[in-house]
Amino acid sequence: MNVSDRDHWNQRYTERPWPIDPSPWLVSNAGLFTTPGRALDIAGGTGRNAIWLASRGWDVTITDVSDIAIEVAAARATSCGITLTTLEIDLAASDLPDGPWDVIMVFHYLDRALFSVFARLLRPGGLVIGSLATIRNLERNERPPLPYLLDEGELPALIDGLDLTEYDESWEDRHHDARFVARRKAPSESST
Ligand SMILES: C[S@@+](CC[C@H](N)C(=O)[O-])C[C@H]1O[C@@H](n2cnc3c(N)ncnc32)[C@H](O)[C@@H]1O
């Protein structure tokens, strides 16, 4: 267990609640999620995105290193009348849970190495959707710190074995994020 990540985030979640509204980027792509399937929310925190998707009939597994975040997510799901599968995982020490997943969500947790495993974990036709802060975010916000920030324009080169179908990098609501959707080709689309 990476005690420092867990302790840091447990303390953060104990001090003040995390926003409960789902990511506007996720919501703006609601049309991609009309057919429910299996979804994985990586470092999903207190579940704002997992709960939004599960409330649309999806079978969602949320992972996080913070046991407090996982407890909050599970309790919020219960109060919404839905079920989440919860996994307390330190991604610095453990692999992502095996797929196949129809959707992988990665919001505000940057681990560049994960991008090389998404294609293997996704079902053909499956999607990765996410939003990650870029280095320009430091112009207006102290956090996240540098190790958790993408360089400007870095994201497309991280996408590995998937087609980048949507990409936007801009200021929105005082945050500078790279927002993306990437898709694993279905077999019928694969080049011969
Ligand atoms: C900025 S929050 C984002 C939470 C959520 N994705 C969201 O957008 O609301 C980052 C999350 O990453 C989790 N995290 C940090 N280090 C981690 C690690 N080594 N393994 C798994 N989760 C980690 C934290 O506990 C926290 O919930």
PDB file of N, CA and C in Angstrom, residues 61-124:
ATOM      1  N   THR A  61     -17.588  -0.207 -11.639  1.00  0.00           N
ATOM      2  CA  THR A  61     -16.596  -0.506 -10.606  1.00  0.00           C
ATOM      3  C   THR A  61     -15.758   0.734 -10.392  1.00  0.00           C
ATOM      4  N   ILE A  62     -15.671   1.180  -9.130  1.00  0.00           N
ATOM      5  CA  ILE A  62     -14.863   2.349  -8.810  1.00  0.00           C
ATOM      6  C   ILE A  62     -13.655   1.896  -7.997  1.00  0.00           C
ATOM      7  N   THR A  63     -12.478   2.399  -8.382  1.00  0.00           N
ATOM      8  CA  THR A  63     -11.249   2.091  -7.645  1.00  0.00           C
ATOM      9  C   THR A  63     -10.707   3.386  -7.055  1.00  0.00           C
ATOM     10  N   ASP A  64     -10.058   3.269  -5.921  1.00  0.00           N
ATOM     11  CA  ASP A  64      -9.347   4.422  -5.348  1.00  0.00           C
ATOM     12  C   ASP A  64      -8.419   3.910  -4.262  1.00  0.00           C
ATOM     13  N   VAL A  65      -7.345   4.676  -3.994  1.00  0.00           N
ATOM     14  CA  VAL A  65      -6.431   4.307  -2.911  1.00  0.00           C
ATOM     15  C   VAL A  65      -7.004   4.716  -1.560  1.00  0.00           C
ATOM     16  N   SER A  66      -7.928   5.661  -1.543  1.00  0.00           N
ATOM     17  CA  SER A  66      -8.458   6.198  -0.286  1.00  0.00           C
ATOM     18  C   SER A  66      -9.656   5.378   0.176  1.00  0.00           C
ATOM     19  N   ASP A  67      -9.504   4.734   1.339  1.00  0.00           N
ATOM     20  CA  ASP A  67     -10.629   3.968   1.874  1.00  0.00           C
ATOM     21  C   ASP A  67     -11.779   4.901   2.268  1.00  0.00           C
ATOM     22  N   ILE A  68     -11.434   6.129   2.668  1.00  0.00           N
ATOM     23  CA  ILE A  68     -12.503   7.080   3.023  1.00  0.00           C
ATOM     24  C   ILE A  68     -13.308   7.454   1.782  1.00  0.00           C
ATOM     25  N   ALA A  69     -12.624   7.725   0.673  1.00  0.00           N
ATOM     26  CA  ALA A  69     -13.343   8.051  -0.567  1.00  0.00           C
ATOM     27  C   ALA A  69     -14.253   6.896  -0.982  1.00  0.00           C
ATOM     28  N   ILE A  70     -13.725   5.685  -0.885  1.00  0.00           N
ATOM     29  CA  ILE A  70     -14.503   4.509  -1.297  1.00  0.00           C
ATOM     30  C   ILE A  70     -15.750   4.355  -0.414  1.00  0.00           C
ATOM     31  N   GLU A  71     -15.576   4.589   0.892  1.00  0.00           N
ATOM     32  CA  GLU A  71     -16.739   4.501   1.803  1.00  0.00           C
ATOM     33  C   GLU A  71     -17.780   5.554   1.458  1.00  0.00           C
ATOM     34  N   VAL A  72     -17.328   6.763   1.166  1.00  0.00           N
ATOM     35  CA  VAL A  72     -18.272   7.835   0.818  1.00  0.00           C
ATOM     36  C   VAL A  72     -18.995   7.483  -0.482  1.00  0.00           C
ATOM     37  N   ALA A  73     -18.239   6.992  -1.460  1.00  0.00           N
ATOM     38  CA  ALA A  73     -18.856   6.636  -2.744  1.00  0.00           C
ATOM     39  C   ALA A  73     -19.915   5.552  -2.552  1.00  0.00           C
ATOM     40  N   ALA A  74     -19.588   4.535  -1.761  1.00  0.00           N
ATOM     41  CA  ALA A  74     -20.541   3.440  -1.549  1.00  0.00           C
ATOM     42  C   ALA A  74     -21.789   3.949  -0.827  1.00  0.00           C
ATOM     43  N   ALA A  75     -21.583   4.805   0.174  1.00  0.00           N
ATOM     44  CA  ALA A  75     -22.736   5.322   0.927  1.00  0.00           C
ATOM     45  C   ALA A  75     -23.608   6.209   0.045  1.00  0.00           C
ATOM     46  N   ARG A  76     -22.973   7.029  -0.780  1.00  0.00           N
ATOM     47  CA  ARG A  76     -23.756   7.897  -1.667  1.00  0.00           C
ATOM     48  C   ARG A  76     -24.533   7.062  -2.681  1.00  0.00           C
ATOM     49  N   ALA A  77     -23.892   6.022  -3.184  1.00  0.00           N
ATOM     50  CA  ALA A  77     -24.580   5.152  -4.145  1.00  0.00           C
ATOM     51  C   ALA A  77     -25.811   4.530  -3.484  1.00  0.00           C
ATOM     52  N   THR A  78     -25.618   4.023  -2.274  1.00  0.00           N
ATOM     53  CA  THR A  78     -26.746   3.397  -1.569  1.00  0.00           C
ATOM     54  C   THR A  78     -27.879   4.394  -1.396  1.00  0.00           C
ATOM     55  N   SER A  79     -27.516   5.635  -1.028  1.00  0.00           N
ATOM     56  CA  SER A  79     -28.587   6.624  -0.814  1.00  0.00           C
ATOM     57  C   SER A  79     -29.275   7.002  -2.119  1.00  0.00           C
ATOM     58  N   CYS A  80     -28.593   6.764  -3.232  1.00  0.00           N
ATOM     59  CA  CYS A  80     -29.219   7.019  -4.547  1.00  0.00           C
ATOM     60  C   CYS A  80     -29.961   5.784  -5.063  1.00  0.00           C
ATOM     61  N   GLY A  81     -29.911   4.696  -4.287  1.00  0.00           N
ATOM     62  CA  GLY A  81     -30.612   3.480  -4.702  1.00  0.00           C
ATOM     63  C   GLY A  81     -29.898   2.707  -5.782  1.00  0.00           C
ATOM     64  N   ILE A  82     -28.579   2.894  -5.881  1.00  0.00           N
ATOM     65  CA  ILE A  82     -27.814   2.142  -6.887  1.00  0.00           C
ATOM     66  C   ILE A  82     -26.663   1.419  -6.207  1.00  0.00           C
ATOM     67  N   THR A  83     -26.045   0.505  -6.948  1.00  0.00           N
ATOM     68  CA  THR A  83     -24.936  -0.272  -6.407  1.00  0.00           C
ATOM     69  C   THR A  83     -23.685   0.021  -7.216  1.00  0.00           C
ATOM     70  N   LEU A  84     -22.579   0.217  -6.525  1.00  0.00           N
ATOM     71  CA  LEU A  84     -21.269   0.289  -7.178  1.00  0.00           C
ATOM     72  C   LEU A  84     -20.438  -0.876  -6.665  1.00  0.00           C
ATOM     73  N   THR A  85     -19.598  -1.420  -7.524  1.00  0.00           N
ATOM     74  CA  THR A  85     -18.548  -2.318  -7.039  1.00  0.00           C
ATOM     75  C   THR A  85     -17.373  -1.441  -6.649  1.00  0.00           C
ATOM     76  N   THR A  86     -16.865  -1.611  -5.434  1.00  0.00           N
ATOM     77  CA  THR A  86     -15.788  -0.746  -4.953  1.00  0.00           C
ATOM     78  C   THR A  86     -14.520  -1.559  -4.753  1.00  0.00           C
ATOM     79  N   LEU A  87     -13.404  -0.984  -5.144  1.00  0.00           N
ATOM     80  CA  LEU A  87     -12.101  -1.646  -4.979  1.00  0.00           C
ATOM     81  C   LEU A  87     -11.101  -0.638  -4.440  1.00  0.00           C
ATOM     82  N   GLU A  88     -10.531  -0.946  -3.282  1.00  0.00           N
ATOM     83  CA  GLU A  88      -9.485  -0.084  -2.732  1.00  0.00           C
ATOM     84  C   GLU A  88      -8.164  -0.575  -3.313  1.00  0.00           C
ATOM     85  N   ILE A  89      -7.626   0.183  -4.264  1.00  0.00           N
ATOM     86  CA  ILE A  89      -6.404  -0.242  -4.963  1.00  0.00           C
ATOM     87  C   ILE A  89      -5.420   0.913  -4.992  1.00  0.00           C
ATOM     88  N   ASP A  90      -4.180   0.599  -4.679  1.00  0.00           N
ATOM     89  CA  ASP A  90      -3.096   1.567  -4.864  1.00  0.00           C
ATOM     90  C   ASP A  90      -2.513   1.338  -6.256  1.00  0.00           C
ATOM     91  N   LEU A  91      -2.804   2.246  -7.154  1.00  0.00           N
ATOM     92  CA  LEU A  91      -2.377   2.043  -8.546  1.00  0.00           C
ATOM     93  C   LEU A  91      -0.877   2.232  -8.728  1.00  0.00           C
ATOM     94  N   ALA A  92      -0.213   2.756  -7.707  1.00  0.00           N
ATOM     95  CA  ALA A  92       1.250   2.837  -7.785  1.00  0.00           C
ATOM     96  C   ALA A  92       1.871   1.464  -7.556  1.00  0.00           C
ATOM     97  N   ALA A  93       1.082   0.534  -6.997  1.00  0.00           N
ATOM     98  CA  ALA A  93       1.634  -0.778  -6.644  1.00  0.00           C
ATOM     99  C   ALA A  93       0.882  -1.937  -7.281  1.00  0.00           C
ATOM    100  N   SER A  94      -0.327  -1.696  -7.774  1.00  0.00           N
ATOM    101  CA  SER A  94      -1.165  -2.783  -8.298  1.00  0.00           C
ATOM    102  C   SER A  94      -1.658  -2.449  -9.692  1.00  0.00           C
ATOM    103  N   ASP A  95      -1.986  -3.531 -10.415  1.00  0.00           N
ATOM    104  CA  ASP A  95      -2.525  -3.348 -11.764  1.00  0.00           C
ATOM    105  C   ASP A  95      -3.996  -2.953 -11.702  1.00  0.00           C
ATOM    106  N   LEU A  96      -4.468  -2.403 -12.798  1.00  0.00           N
ATOM    107  CA  LEU A  96      -5.904  -2.160 -12.930  1.00  0.00           C
ATOM    108  C   LEU A  96      -6.637  -3.500 -12.987  1.00  0.00           C
ATOM    109  N   PRO A  97      -7.889  -3.539 -12.513  1.00  0.00           N
ATOM    110  CA  PRO A  97      -8.637  -4.791 -12.602  1.00  0.00           C
ATOM    111  C   PRO A  97      -8.864  -5.198 -14.058  1.00  0.00           C
ATOM    112  N   ASP A  98      -8.842  -6.515 -14.256  1.00  0.00           N
ATOM    113  CA  ASP A  98      -8.997  -7.044 -15.609  1.00  0.00           C
ATOM    114  C   ASP A  98     -10.347  -6.674 -16.205  1.00  0.00           C
ATOM    115  N   GLY A  99     -10.373  -6.504 -17.498  1.00  0.00           N
ATOM    116  CA  GLY A  99     -11.607  -6.238 -18.213  1.00  0.00           C
ATOM    117  C   GLY A  99     -12.265  -7.544 -18.601  1.00  0.00           C
ATOM    118  N   PRO A 100     -12.999  -7.570 -19.706  1.00  0.00           N
ATOM    119  CA  PRO A 100     -13.089  -6.405 -20.577  1.00  0.00           C
ATOM    120  C   PRO A 100     -14.098  -5.373 -20.055  1.00  0.00           C
ATOM    121  N   TRP A 101     -13.735  -4.087 -20.254  1.00  0.00           N
ATOM    122  CA  TRP A 101     -14.597  -2.975 -19.880  1.00  0.00           C
ATOM    123  C   TRP A 101     -15.146  -2.316 -21.146  1.00  0.00           C
ATOM    124  N   ASP A 102     -16.375  -1.849 -21.048  1.00  0.00           N
ATOM    125  CA  ASP A 102     -16.950  -1.082 -22.171  1.00  0.00           C
ATOM    126  C   ASP A 102     -16.526   0.378 -22.097  1.00  0.00           C
ATOM    127  N   VAL A 103     -16.333   0.846 -20.875  1.00  0.00           N
ATOM    128  CA  VAL A 103     -15.897   2.235 -20.664  1.00  0.00           C
ATOM    129  C   VAL A 103     -14.892   2.262 -19.518  1.00  0.00           C
ATOM    130  N   ILE A 104     -13.832   3.020 -19.705  1.00  0.00           N
ATOM    131  CA  ILE A 104     -12.899   3.338 -18.621  1.00  0.00           C
ATOM    132  C   ILE A 104     -12.927   4.849 -18.441  1.00  0.00           C
ATOM    133  N   MET A 105     -13.104   5.287 -17.196  1.00  0.00           N
ATOM    134  CA  MET A 105     -13.111   6.725 -16.893  1.00  0.00           C
ATOM    135  C   MET A 105     -11.837   7.076 -16.134  1.00  0.00           C
ATOM    136  N   VAL A 106     -11.182   8.145 -16.557  1.00  0.00           N
ATOM    137  CA  VAL A 106      -9.972   8.595 -15.867  1.00  0.00           C
ATOM    138  C   VAL A 106     -10.027  10.116 -15.747  1.00  0.00           C
ATOM    139  N   PHE A 107     -10.506  10.543 -14.580  1.00  0.00           N
ATOM    140  CA  PHE A 107     -10.726  11.976 -14.343  1.00  0.00           C
ATOM    141  C   PHE A 107      -9.818  12.456 -13.221  1.00  0.00           C
ATOM    142  N   HIS A 108      -8.899  13.358 -13.602  1.00  0.00           N
ATOM    143  CA  HIS A 108      -8.047  14.036 -12.619  1.00  0.00           C
ATOM    144  C   HIS A 108      -7.205  13.082 -11.795  1.00  0.00           C
ATOM    145  N   TYR A 109      -6.667  12.079 -12.472  1.00  0.00           N
ATOM    146  CA  TYR A 109      -5.644  11.212 -11.878  1.00  0.00           C
ATOM    147  C   TYR A 109      -4.678  10.870 -13.009  1.00  0.00           C
ATOM    148  N   LEU A 110      -3.481  11.444 -12.957  1.00  0.00           N
ATOM    149  CA  LEU A 110      -2.523  11.239 -14.053  1.00  0.00           C
ATOM    150  C   LEU A 110      -1.481  10.200 -13.675  1.00  0.00           C
ATOM    151  N   ASP A 111      -1.504   9.097 -14.423  1.00  0.00           N
ATOM    152  CA  ASP A 111      -0.438   8.094 -14.359  1.00  0.00           C
ATOM    153  C   ASP A 111      -0.208   7.705 -15.821  1.00  0.00           C
ATOM    154  N   ARG A 112       0.841   8.257 -16.383  1.00  0.00           N
ATOM    155  CA  ARG A 112       1.054   8.076 -17.833  1.00  0.00           C
ATOM    156  C   ARG A 112       1.139   6.610 -18.223  1.00  0.00           C
ATOM    157  N   ALA A 113       1.648   5.758 -17.325  1.00  0.00           N
ATOM    158  CA  ALA A 113       1.824   4.338 -17.659  1.00  0.00           C
ATOM    159  C   ALA A 113       0.482   3.647 -17.921  1.00  0.00           C
ATOM    160  N   LEU A 114      -0.590   4.162 -17.341  1.00  0.00           N
ATOM    161  CA  LEU A 114      -1.888   3.501 -17.526  1.00  0.00           C
ATOM    162  C   LEU A 114      -2.342   3.536 -18.980  1.00  0.00           C
ATOM    163  N   PHE A 115      -1.907   4.559 -19.720  1.00  0.00           N
ATOM    164  CA  PHE A 115      -2.379   4.694 -21.096  1.00  0.00           C
ATOM    165  C   PHE A 115      -1.961   3.518 -21.973  1.00  0.00           C
ATOM    166  N   SER A 116      -0.904   2.822 -21.580  1.00  0.00           N
ATOM    167  CA  SER A 116      -0.450   1.697 -22.413  1.00  0.00           C
ATOM    168  C   SER A 116      -1.267   0.428 -22.155  1.00  0.00           C
ATOM    169  N   VAL A 117      -2.101   0.402 -21.113  1.00  0.00           N
ATOM    170  CA  VAL A 117      -2.880  -0.814 -20.847  1.00  0.00           C
ATOM    171  C   VAL A 117      -4.367  -0.666 -21.187  1.00  0.00           C
ATOM    172  N   PHE A 118      -4.795   0.550 -21.483  1.00  0.00           N
ATOM    173  CA  PHE A 118      -6.229   0.746 -21.731  1.00  0.00           C
ATOM    174  C   PHE A 118      -6.735  -0.144 -22.882  1.00  0.00           C
ATOM    175  N   ALA A 119      -6.002  -0.199 -23.964  1.00  0.00           N
ATOM    176  CA  ALA A 119      -6.491  -0.947 -25.136  1.00  0.00           C
ATOM    177  C   ALA A 119      -6.703  -2.419 -24.788  1.00  0.00           C
ATOM    178  N   ARG A 120      -5.799  -2.974 -24.002  1.00  0.00           N
ATOM    179  CA  ARG A 120      -5.920  -4.392 -23.626  1.00  0.00           C
ATOM    180  C   ARG A 120      -7.123  -4.635 -22.717  1.00  0.00           C
ATOM    181  N   LEU A 121      -7.470  -3.660 -21.898  1.00  0.00           N
ATOM    182  CA  LEU A 121      -8.559  -3.843 -20.934  1.00  0.00           C
ATOM    183  C   LEU A 121      -9.938  -3.548 -21.512  1.00  0.00           C
ATOM    184  N   LEU A 122      -9.956  -2.862 -22.663  1.00  0.00           N
ATOM    185  CA  LEU A 122     -11.245  -2.484 -23.250  1.00  0.00           C
ATOM    186  C   LEU A 122     -11.775  -3.560 -24.180  1.00  0.00           C
ATOM    187  N   ARG A 123     -13.088  -3.688 -24.188  1.00  0.00           N
ATOM    188  CA  ARG A 123     -13.753  -4.515 -25.193  1.00  0.00           C
ATOM    189  C   ARG A 123     -13.608  -3.806 -26.546  1.00  0.00           C
ATOM    190  N   PRO A 124     -13.543  -4.561 -27.658  1.00  0.00           N
ATOM    191  CA  PRO A 124     -13.526  -3.882 -28.954  1.00  0.00           C
ATOM    192  C   PRO A 124     -14.719  -2.923 -29.062  1.00  0.00           C
TER     193      PRO A 124
END
